[in-house]
Amino acid sequence: MSSPAERYAAARRKAAQAAQFPALDEFALELGFDLDDFQREACQSLERGSGVLVCAPTGAGKTVVGEFAVHLALRGRPDDPVPAADATTPPARRKCFYTTPIKALSNQKYHDLVARYGAEQVGLLTGDNAINGDAPVIVMTTEVLRNMLYAGSSTLQGLAYVVMDEVHYLADRFRGGVWEEVIIHLPASVTLVSLSATVSNAEEFADWLVTVRGETAVVVSEHRPVPLWQHMLVGRRMFDLFHDADAARKHDVHPELLRYTRETVRRLELGEGRSAGPGAGRRGPRWRGPMRPDIVDRLDREGLLPAILFIFSRAGCAAAVQQCLAAGLRLTSAEERAEIRRVVESRVTAIPGEDLSVLGYWEWLDGLERGLAAHHAGMLPVFKEVVEELFVRGLVKAVFATETLALGINMPARCVVLERLVKYNGEAHVDLTPGEYTQLTGRAGRRGIDVEGHAVVVWSPETDPRHVAGLASTRTYPLRSSFRPSYNMAVNLVGTVGAEPARALLESSFAQFQADRSVVGLARQVQRNTETIEAYGAEAACHHGDFDEYFALRVAIAEREKAIARQGQTQRKAAAVASLERLRVGDVIRVPSGRRAGLAVVLDPATGGFGEPRPLVLTQDRWAGRVSPGDFTTPAEVLARIRVPKHFNHRSPAARRDLAAEVSGTGLDRHGGRRGGRSRQVTGEDHRITQLRTELRHHPCHACPEREEHARWAERRRRLERDTEELRQRVSGRTGSLARTFDRIVALLTERGYLARDGAVTDAGRMLGRIWTEADLLVAECLRRGVWNGLSPAELAAAVSVVVFEARRDVDERASLPRGPVADAVDETLKLWGEIEADEAARGLTATREPDLGFAWPVYRWARGEALAKVLGSGHEIDGEMPAGDFVRWARQVVDLLGQIADSGGASAELRSTARQAIAAVNRGVLAYHTSA
């Protein structure tokens, strides 16, 4: 208990602060809770007139600082004169723009601010919505503000504050450049409030903000308002990762956890030794970790729900829910189930019943009513929104999610579980970084609800607890700029400020700021690598002869073998495609590999002419779905034929059971007795490989007894030489790199008529300046050349889709197209892309992404009014049908580009009219619901 003197002193300090910061005192009184030290420090800096960068963990309350900027704007200037005749006149109000990276966050923040300040004071501007655009406070996506700045919008008048929530998004390689464009182009009179996750280079980012925005205070808080406890689940036993807070600071893993995991690994190795022998697997007994239903049940018993269980796979999330349902888990009461059904039914009333069955609605609702759900980008947006709402309300207790949830809206939990520490990044399986680990586990612990949060990592033999301790204790999440000039940016900059000032603006970007600082370190690394390469060369030297020459032969053989293997794979795929195209209803085939391996009967041959064939089959295990050529390592062979009822319903369990019994009744062996999974095509020995191997055997170094040791050193040197060459290129390319890129872009745009020789922006350039898409120049060229003229609305939607769509994974075959005008328009688009790519290559510019044809059929069929089931089945997907969430997302992007075409001055009146009709045709069903939601 403090003494009266201490309480008096504290009251004096508080009164002094209130006198010095009257606006903050007003704001704090309205909040209803005490400000944390970092919040108070940041708000005081704002009231002093300084910009501010706030870096704090997820859930720490950074947005309070942004809301204080809103309060300052609505409060007006304290020194604004009030006319003597009317002392009741309020001071002049200023504007505050609150920007977020995604529409869901914008919608959430809009509703928060409306609840606080009233609907007349707050507006919303996103790609889908425009509400009260003249309000003093407007919530918007960052792209909307960027477009306003380039267009010189009158809405910018009176702007005093801009809040950039989640400013660490500027590291995003697809959209991050927009944040830098806004920061650079905002008028100097605007005060910038930057809110970021905890990053390790906050001071570097602040140094750059000072150079472009003036005085900027840096407020960094590492403190989590809700303590986070780290655990590891080893089999059925849960261990603390650290013994106490002191051990966590030192990265000292709990001794009992280390002892138990080492003993477990030793037992597994001993088991491998016992199983060694003829026919024994090389890895011995496989570790079987805890089942997902067991993990959820364990969390429920220990009072750790609600929980988010991160599984880095869409299919894995859906499978996890099914496993929990099959295990009979039920986490909700009767009252909660009734409320869940009420919420769900109120949100899906606008979706047609036939679409709901296609979307797996009943299985999804069954999971929700039991308190279980998946959450990933492949889900229909309204399904995701319902999951989010029910989870925040505590009705859904366990959500299986991909890492995209960690970047989304506010959805905290009591506990977070990481099933693995490896994820697929679109190109390869990579380890989680400390920053990603921090972001994922940061969801654990709800402020004002939980006393503490919990993060659980599921152990496997490949998981070292010390590695987990390093992830949990490291705050290395550096902010790296992804900014690069685009064609659209170039014409807008030149049109706004002129070519030379535009160059200077680019030189002031955070990307160039970081590049200039990093060159010194890169040059040092090149020097160290060069010395190491010389040492490796000495180790690889062979007294029998020139080992470099010998090693080059080995490399040539390896590369030739890889090329032949790729060629063989292509041939096998072509054979599989041809065999699937010949299938008919009732054919019994054998799926040789994958999860669906075994006998299957063809229900629908799917010879519709779009993309690779994906017949609908029913396996003898009663699974019905589409298979693709990727499931066939050998051509599909018709083994027998059975009769399939004319109106067979593959969604009926009884019908599936009866037909699957007929498949099994054929008496065929489900595995076919083959020992090898792949057919070997005997193509004869490759002549070039034979020649290289002969040279290798006759080389003097081939007889060296230390040949393999020399080769290991030579391989290390080769890898280091490759890495060092990349470093040299980075050093030479970084100094002034953005300005050089800008000059090349300007030269290309001048040659193509978007900029005049004197630097003025032409009519074509003004059109390009209003195209906001990754393939901006290609779209502009299509409009100028009339590529899309004369198409019907559905044909136009299909034709423009190729410049926005990008498949999640590379597909070897080119997707097919609707015959006629669409195919002709896409061929012209591809020719234009080839011309642009050649110009870019000649100037050393990053190539415009090649058009992707994989979405043409789905959007074409949808715009023609076909059923959702047929539309999703026509996607050019490796895994079968296109997920509904992906369809909605790409369809929205097609609609966005169609809207730009409809408003474009460079398009003919007929094309603009067709674009508007195409928008109306696409915005139906699940799209219409998403638009209005």
PDB file of C-alpha atoms in Angstrom, residues 339-507:
ATOM      1  CA  GLU A 339     -26.945 -20.745 -31.488  1.00  0.00           C
ATOM      2  CA  ILE A 340     -24.369 -22.018 -34.002  1.00  0.00           C
ATOM      3  CA  ARG A 341     -27.134 -23.274 -36.319  1.00  0.00           C
ATOM      4  CA  ARG A 342     -28.996 -19.965 -35.989  1.00  0.00           C
ATOM      5  CA  VAL A 343     -25.889 -17.939 -36.935  1.00  0.00           C
ATOM      6  CA  VAL A 344     -25.011 -20.224 -39.839  1.00  0.00           C
ATOM      7  CA  GLU A 345     -28.514 -20.298 -41.315  1.00  0.00           C
ATOM      8  CA  SER A 346     -28.806 -16.517 -41.117  1.00  0.00           C
ATOM      9  CA  ARG A 347     -25.537 -16.106 -43.058  1.00  0.00           C
ATOM     10  CA  VAL A 348     -26.129 -18.600 -45.883  1.00  0.00           C
ATOM     11  CA  THR A 349     -29.748 -17.808 -46.789  1.00  0.00           C
ATOM     12  CA  ALA A 350     -28.647 -16.088 -50.017  1.00  0.00           C
ATOM     13  CA  ILE A 351     -26.712 -19.132 -51.302  1.00  0.00           C
ATOM     14  CA  PRO A 352     -28.803 -21.471 -53.495  1.00  0.00           C
ATOM     15  CA  GLY A 353     -29.449 -24.924 -52.016  1.00  0.00           C
ATOM     16  CA  GLU A 354     -27.835 -26.800 -54.913  1.00  0.00           C
ATOM     17  CA  ASP A 355     -24.649 -24.752 -54.424  1.00  0.00           C
ATOM     18  CA  LEU A 356     -24.605 -25.510 -50.687  1.00  0.00           C
ATOM     19  CA  SER A 357     -24.478 -29.249 -51.344  1.00  0.00           C
ATOM     20  CA  VAL A 358     -21.601 -28.743 -53.807  1.00  0.00           C
ATOM     21  CA  LEU A 359     -19.747 -26.709 -51.182  1.00  0.00           C
ATOM     22  CA  GLY A 360     -19.961 -29.490 -48.573  1.00  0.00           C
ATOM     23  CA  TYR A 361     -22.305 -27.392 -46.433  1.00  0.00           C
ATOM     24  CA  TRP A 362     -23.801 -30.225 -44.379  1.00  0.00           C
ATOM     25  CA  GLU A 363     -20.425 -31.718 -43.418  1.00  0.00           C
ATOM     26  CA  TRP A 364     -19.192 -28.199 -42.564  1.00  0.00           C
ATOM     27  CA  LEU A 365     -22.272 -27.496 -40.406  1.00  0.00           C
ATOM     28  CA  ASP A 366     -21.878 -30.844 -38.624  1.00  0.00           C
ATOM     29  CA  GLY A 367     -18.309 -29.855 -37.663  1.00  0.00           C
ATOM     30  CA  LEU A 368     -19.394 -26.388 -36.497  1.00  0.00           C
ATOM     31  CA  GLU A 369     -22.163 -27.785 -34.311  1.00  0.00           C
ATOM     32  CA  ARG A 370     -19.577 -29.963 -32.606  1.00  0.00           C
ATOM     33  CA  GLY A 371     -17.270 -26.947 -32.088  1.00  0.00           C
ATOM     34  CA  LEU A 372     -14.799 -27.902 -34.865  1.00  0.00           C
ATOM     35  CA  ALA A 373     -13.857 -26.097 -38.087  1.00  0.00           C
ATOM     36  CA  ALA A 374     -11.188 -25.644 -40.743  1.00  0.00           C
ATOM     37  CA  HIS A 375      -9.985 -22.204 -41.889  1.00  0.00           C
ATOM     38  CA  HIS A 376      -7.997 -21.733 -45.093  1.00  0.00           C
ATOM     39  CA  ALA A 377      -7.974 -19.713 -48.330  1.00  0.00           C
ATOM     40  CA  GLY A 378      -9.680 -22.490 -50.301  1.00  0.00           C
ATOM     41  CA  MET A 379     -12.932 -22.054 -48.348  1.00  0.00           C
ATOM     42  CA  LEU A 380     -15.824 -19.920 -49.517  1.00  0.00           C
ATOM     43  CA  PRO A 381     -15.351 -16.447 -47.938  1.00  0.00           C
ATOM     44  CA  VAL A 382     -18.716 -16.541 -46.141  1.00  0.00           C
ATOM     45  CA  PHE A 383     -17.786 -19.931 -44.614  1.00  0.00           C
ATOM     46  CA  LYS A 384     -14.517 -18.435 -43.330  1.00  0.00           C
ATOM     47  CA  GLU A 385     -16.338 -15.387 -41.932  1.00  0.00           C
ATOM     48  CA  VAL A 386     -18.795 -17.614 -40.061  1.00  0.00           C
ATOM     49  CA  VAL A 387     -15.925 -19.651 -38.585  1.00  0.00           C
ATOM     50  CA  GLU A 388     -14.214 -16.422 -37.469  1.00  0.00           C
ATOM     51  CA  GLU A 389     -17.393 -15.057 -35.867  1.00  0.00           C
ATOM     52  CA  LEU A 390     -18.208 -18.301 -34.049  1.00  0.00           C
ATOM     53  CA  PHE A 391     -14.617 -18.715 -32.837  1.00  0.00           C
ATOM     54  CA  VAL A 392     -14.386 -15.161 -31.475  1.00  0.00           C
ATOM     55  CA  ARG A 393     -17.704 -15.734 -29.669  1.00  0.00           C
ATOM     56  CA  GLY A 394     -16.341 -18.942 -28.133  1.00  0.00           C
ATOM     57  CA  LEU A 395     -18.866 -21.202 -29.871  1.00  0.00           C
ATOM     58  CA  VAL A 396     -16.313 -22.972 -32.062  1.00  0.00           C
ATOM     59  CA  LYS A 397     -13.602 -24.363 -29.805  1.00  0.00           C
ATOM     60  CA  ALA A 398     -10.967 -25.794 -32.160  1.00  0.00           C
ATOM     61  CA  VAL A 399      -9.973 -24.417 -35.561  1.00  0.00           C
ATOM     62  CA  PHE A 400      -7.533 -26.204 -37.877  1.00  0.00           C
ATOM     63  CA  ALA A 401      -5.900 -23.467 -39.938  1.00  0.00           C
ATOM     64  CA  THR A 402      -3.184 -22.730 -42.450  1.00  0.00           C
ATOM     65  CA  GLU A 403      -0.734 -19.936 -41.668  1.00  0.00           C
ATOM     66  CA  THR A 404      -2.861 -17.403 -43.604  1.00  0.00           C
ATOM     67  CA  LEU A 405      -5.011 -17.045 -40.467  1.00  0.00           C
ATOM     68  CA  ALA A 406      -2.039 -15.505 -38.631  1.00  0.00           C
ATOM     69  CA  LEU A 407      -2.073 -12.635 -41.153  1.00  0.00           C
ATOM     70  CA  GLY A 408      -5.811 -12.066 -41.038  1.00  0.00           C
ATOM     71  CA  ILE A 409      -8.334 -10.506 -38.726  1.00  0.00           C
ATOM     72  CA  ASN A 410      -8.273 -10.421 -34.939  1.00  0.00           C
ATOM     73  CA  MET A 411      -8.940 -14.025 -33.908  1.00  0.00           C
ATOM     74  CA  PRO A 412      -7.099 -14.767 -30.631  1.00  0.00           C
ATOM     75  CA  ALA A 413      -7.204 -18.108 -28.791  1.00  0.00           C
ATOM     76  CA  ARG A 414      -6.197 -19.482 -25.410  1.00  0.00           C
ATOM     77  CA  CYS A 415      -3.856 -21.998 -27.023  1.00  0.00           C
ATOM     78  CA  VAL A 416      -2.021 -22.398 -30.335  1.00  0.00           C
ATOM     79  CA  VAL A 417      -0.732 -25.789 -31.553  1.00  0.00           C
ATOM     80  CA  LEU A 418       1.914 -26.210 -34.263  1.00  0.00           C
ATOM     81  CA  GLU A 419       1.753 -29.666 -35.812  1.00  0.00           C
ATOM     82  CA  ARG A 420       5.014 -29.204 -37.730  1.00  0.00           C
ATOM     83  CA  LEU A 421       7.769 -26.605 -37.997  1.00  0.00           C
ATOM     84  CA  VAL A 422       8.009 -26.976 -41.786  1.00  0.00           C
ATOM     85  CA  LYS A 423       5.683 -25.425 -44.370  1.00  0.00           C
ATOM     86  CA  TYR A 424       5.341 -25.340 -48.159  1.00  0.00           C
ATOM     87  CA  ASN A 425       6.007 -21.819 -49.456  1.00  0.00           C
ATOM     88  CA  GLY A 426       4.753 -22.449 -53.002  1.00  0.00           C
ATOM     89  CA  GLU A 427       8.113 -23.682 -54.255  1.00  0.00           C
ATOM     90  CA  ALA A 428       9.621 -25.935 -51.574  1.00  0.00           C
ATOM     91  CA  HIS A 429       9.187 -27.187 -48.006  1.00  0.00           C
ATOM     92  CA  VAL A 430      11.052 -24.767 -45.728  1.00  0.00           C
ATOM     93  CA  ASP A 431      11.564 -24.355 -41.985  1.00  0.00           C
ATOM     94  CA  LEU A 432       9.514 -21.782 -40.117  1.00  0.00           C
ATOM     95  CA  THR A 433      11.481 -18.615 -39.393  1.00  0.00           C
ATOM     96  CA  PRO A 434      11.567 -17.142 -35.870  1.00  0.00           C
ATOM     97  CA  GLY A 435       9.362 -14.308 -37.150  1.00  0.00           C
ATOM     98  CA  GLU A 436       6.771 -16.718 -38.507  1.00  0.00           C
ATOM     99  CA  TYR A 437       6.852 -18.755 -35.286  1.00  0.00           C
ATOM    100  CA  THR A 438       6.333 -15.583 -33.235  1.00  0.00           C
ATOM    101  CA  GLN A 439       3.461 -14.485 -35.479  1.00  0.00           C
ATOM    102  CA  LEU A 440       1.689 -17.854 -35.244  1.00  0.00           C
ATOM    103  CA  THR A 441       2.107 -18.328 -31.492  1.00  0.00           C
ATOM    104  CA  GLY A 442       1.240 -14.651 -30.934  1.00  0.00           C
ATOM    105  CA  ARG A 443      -2.423 -15.625 -31.334  1.00  0.00           C
ATOM    106  CA  ALA A 444      -2.330 -17.411 -27.955  1.00  0.00           C
ATOM    107  CA  GLY A 445      -3.677 -15.475 -24.978  1.00  0.00           C
ATOM    108  CA  ARG A 446      -6.783 -13.265 -25.141  1.00  0.00           C
ATOM    109  CA  ARG A 447      -6.323  -9.925 -23.435  1.00  0.00           C
ATOM    110  CA  GLY A 448      -8.925  -9.369 -20.745  1.00  0.00           C
ATOM    111  CA  ILE A 449     -10.036 -13.039 -20.888  1.00  0.00           C
ATOM    112  CA  ASP A 450      -7.011 -15.312 -20.343  1.00  0.00           C
ATOM    113  CA  VAL A 451      -4.500 -15.030 -17.529  1.00  0.00           C
ATOM    114  CA  GLU A 452      -1.926 -16.693 -19.790  1.00  0.00           C
ATOM    115  CA  GLY A 453      -1.601 -18.068 -23.315  1.00  0.00           C
ATOM    116  CA  HIS A 454      -0.126 -21.411 -24.339  1.00  0.00           C
ATOM    117  CA  ALA A 455       1.830 -22.506 -27.427  1.00  0.00           C
ATOM    118  CA  VAL A 456       2.266 -26.246 -28.031  1.00  0.00           C
ATOM    119  CA  VAL A 457       4.657 -27.797 -30.560  1.00  0.00           C
ATOM    120  CA  VAL A 458       3.954 -31.441 -31.426  1.00  0.00           C
ATOM    121  CA  TRP A 459       7.265 -33.325 -31.195  1.00  0.00           C
ATOM    122  CA  SER A 460       8.585 -35.725 -33.825  1.00  0.00           C
ATOM    123  CA  PRO A 461      12.050 -37.337 -34.131  1.00  0.00           C
ATOM    124  CA  GLU A 462      13.073 -34.586 -36.578  1.00  0.00           C
ATOM    125  CA  THR A 463      12.193 -31.841 -34.074  1.00  0.00           C
ATOM    126  CA  ASP A 464      15.006 -30.787 -31.758  1.00  0.00           C
ATOM    127  CA  PRO A 465      13.638 -29.028 -28.640  1.00  0.00           C
ATOM    128  CA  ARG A 466      16.696 -26.741 -28.700  1.00  0.00           C
ATOM    129  CA  HIS A 467      15.696 -25.578 -32.187  1.00  0.00           C
ATOM    130  CA  VAL A 468      12.198 -24.816 -30.898  1.00  0.00           C
ATOM    131  CA  ALA A 469      13.721 -22.913 -27.982  1.00  0.00           C
ATOM    132  CA  GLY A 470      15.680 -20.807 -30.471  1.00  0.00           C
ATOM    133  CA  LEU A 471      12.533 -20.035 -32.457  1.00  0.00           C
ATOM    134  CA  ALA A 472      10.599 -19.156 -29.307  1.00  0.00           C
ATOM    135  CA  SER A 473      13.319 -16.902 -27.899  1.00  0.00           C
ATOM    136  CA  THR A 474      14.494 -15.073 -31.026  1.00  0.00           C
ATOM    137  CA  ARG A 475      12.980 -11.836 -32.220  1.00  0.00           C
ATOM    138  CA  THR A 476      14.731 -11.803 -35.595  1.00  0.00           C
ATOM    139  CA  TYR A 477      11.904 -10.695 -37.855  1.00  0.00           C
ATOM    140  CA  PRO A 478      13.642  -8.133 -40.049  1.00  0.00           C
ATOM    141  CA  LEU A 479      11.589  -5.868 -42.277  1.00  0.00           C
ATOM    142  CA  ARG A 480      12.806  -6.216 -45.872  1.00  0.00           C
ATOM    143  CA  SER A 481      11.501  -3.953 -48.596  1.00  0.00           C
ATOM    144  CA  SER A 482       9.865  -5.566 -51.642  1.00  0.00           C
ATOM    145  CA  PHE A 483       9.503  -2.266 -53.530  1.00  0.00           C
ATOM    146  CA  ARG A 484      10.222  -2.133 -57.261  1.00  0.00           C
ATOM    147  CA  PRO A 485       9.071   0.292 -59.954  1.00  0.00           C
ATOM    148  CA  SER A 486       6.213  -0.844 -62.207  1.00  0.00           C
ATOM    149  CA  TYR A 487       4.959   0.501 -65.537  1.00  0.00           C
ATOM    150  CA  ASN A 488       1.870   1.985 -63.904  1.00  0.00           C
ATOM    151  CA  MET A 489       3.988   3.635 -61.200  1.00  0.00           C
ATOM    152  CA  ALA A 490       6.387   5.069 -63.791  1.00  0.00           C
ATOM    153  CA  VAL A 491       3.729   6.872 -65.880  1.00  0.00           C
ATOM    154  CA  ASN A 492       1.994   8.133 -62.727  1.00  0.00           C
ATOM    155  CA  LEU A 493       5.245   9.481 -61.262  1.00  0.00           C
ATOM    156  CA  VAL A 494       6.342  11.117 -64.524  1.00  0.00           C
ATOM    157  CA  GLY A 495       2.870  12.595 -64.991  1.00  0.00           C
ATOM    158  CA  THR A 496       2.757  13.914 -61.430  1.00  0.00           C
ATOM    159  CA  VAL A 497       6.275  15.277 -60.808  1.00  0.00           C
ATOM    160  CA  GLY A 498       8.317  14.755 -63.997  1.00  0.00           C
ATOM    161  CA  ALA A 499      11.042  12.249 -64.910  1.00  0.00           C
ATOM    162  CA  GLU A 500      13.996  13.621 -62.895  1.00  0.00           C
ATOM    163  CA  PRO A 501      12.060  14.283 -59.668  1.00  0.00           C
ATOM    164  CA  ALA A 502      10.532  10.808 -60.074  1.00  0.00           C
ATOM    165  CA  ARG A 503      14.030   9.318 -60.125  1.00  0.00           C
ATOM    166  CA  ALA A 504      14.862  11.174 -56.918  1.00  0.00           C
ATOM    167  CA  LEU A 505      11.676   9.879 -55.272  1.00  0.00           C
ATOM    168  CA  LEU A 506      12.601   6.296 -56.103  1.00  0.00           C
ATOM    169  CA  GLU A 507      16.074   6.838 -54.697  1.00  0.00           C
TER     170      GLU A 507
END
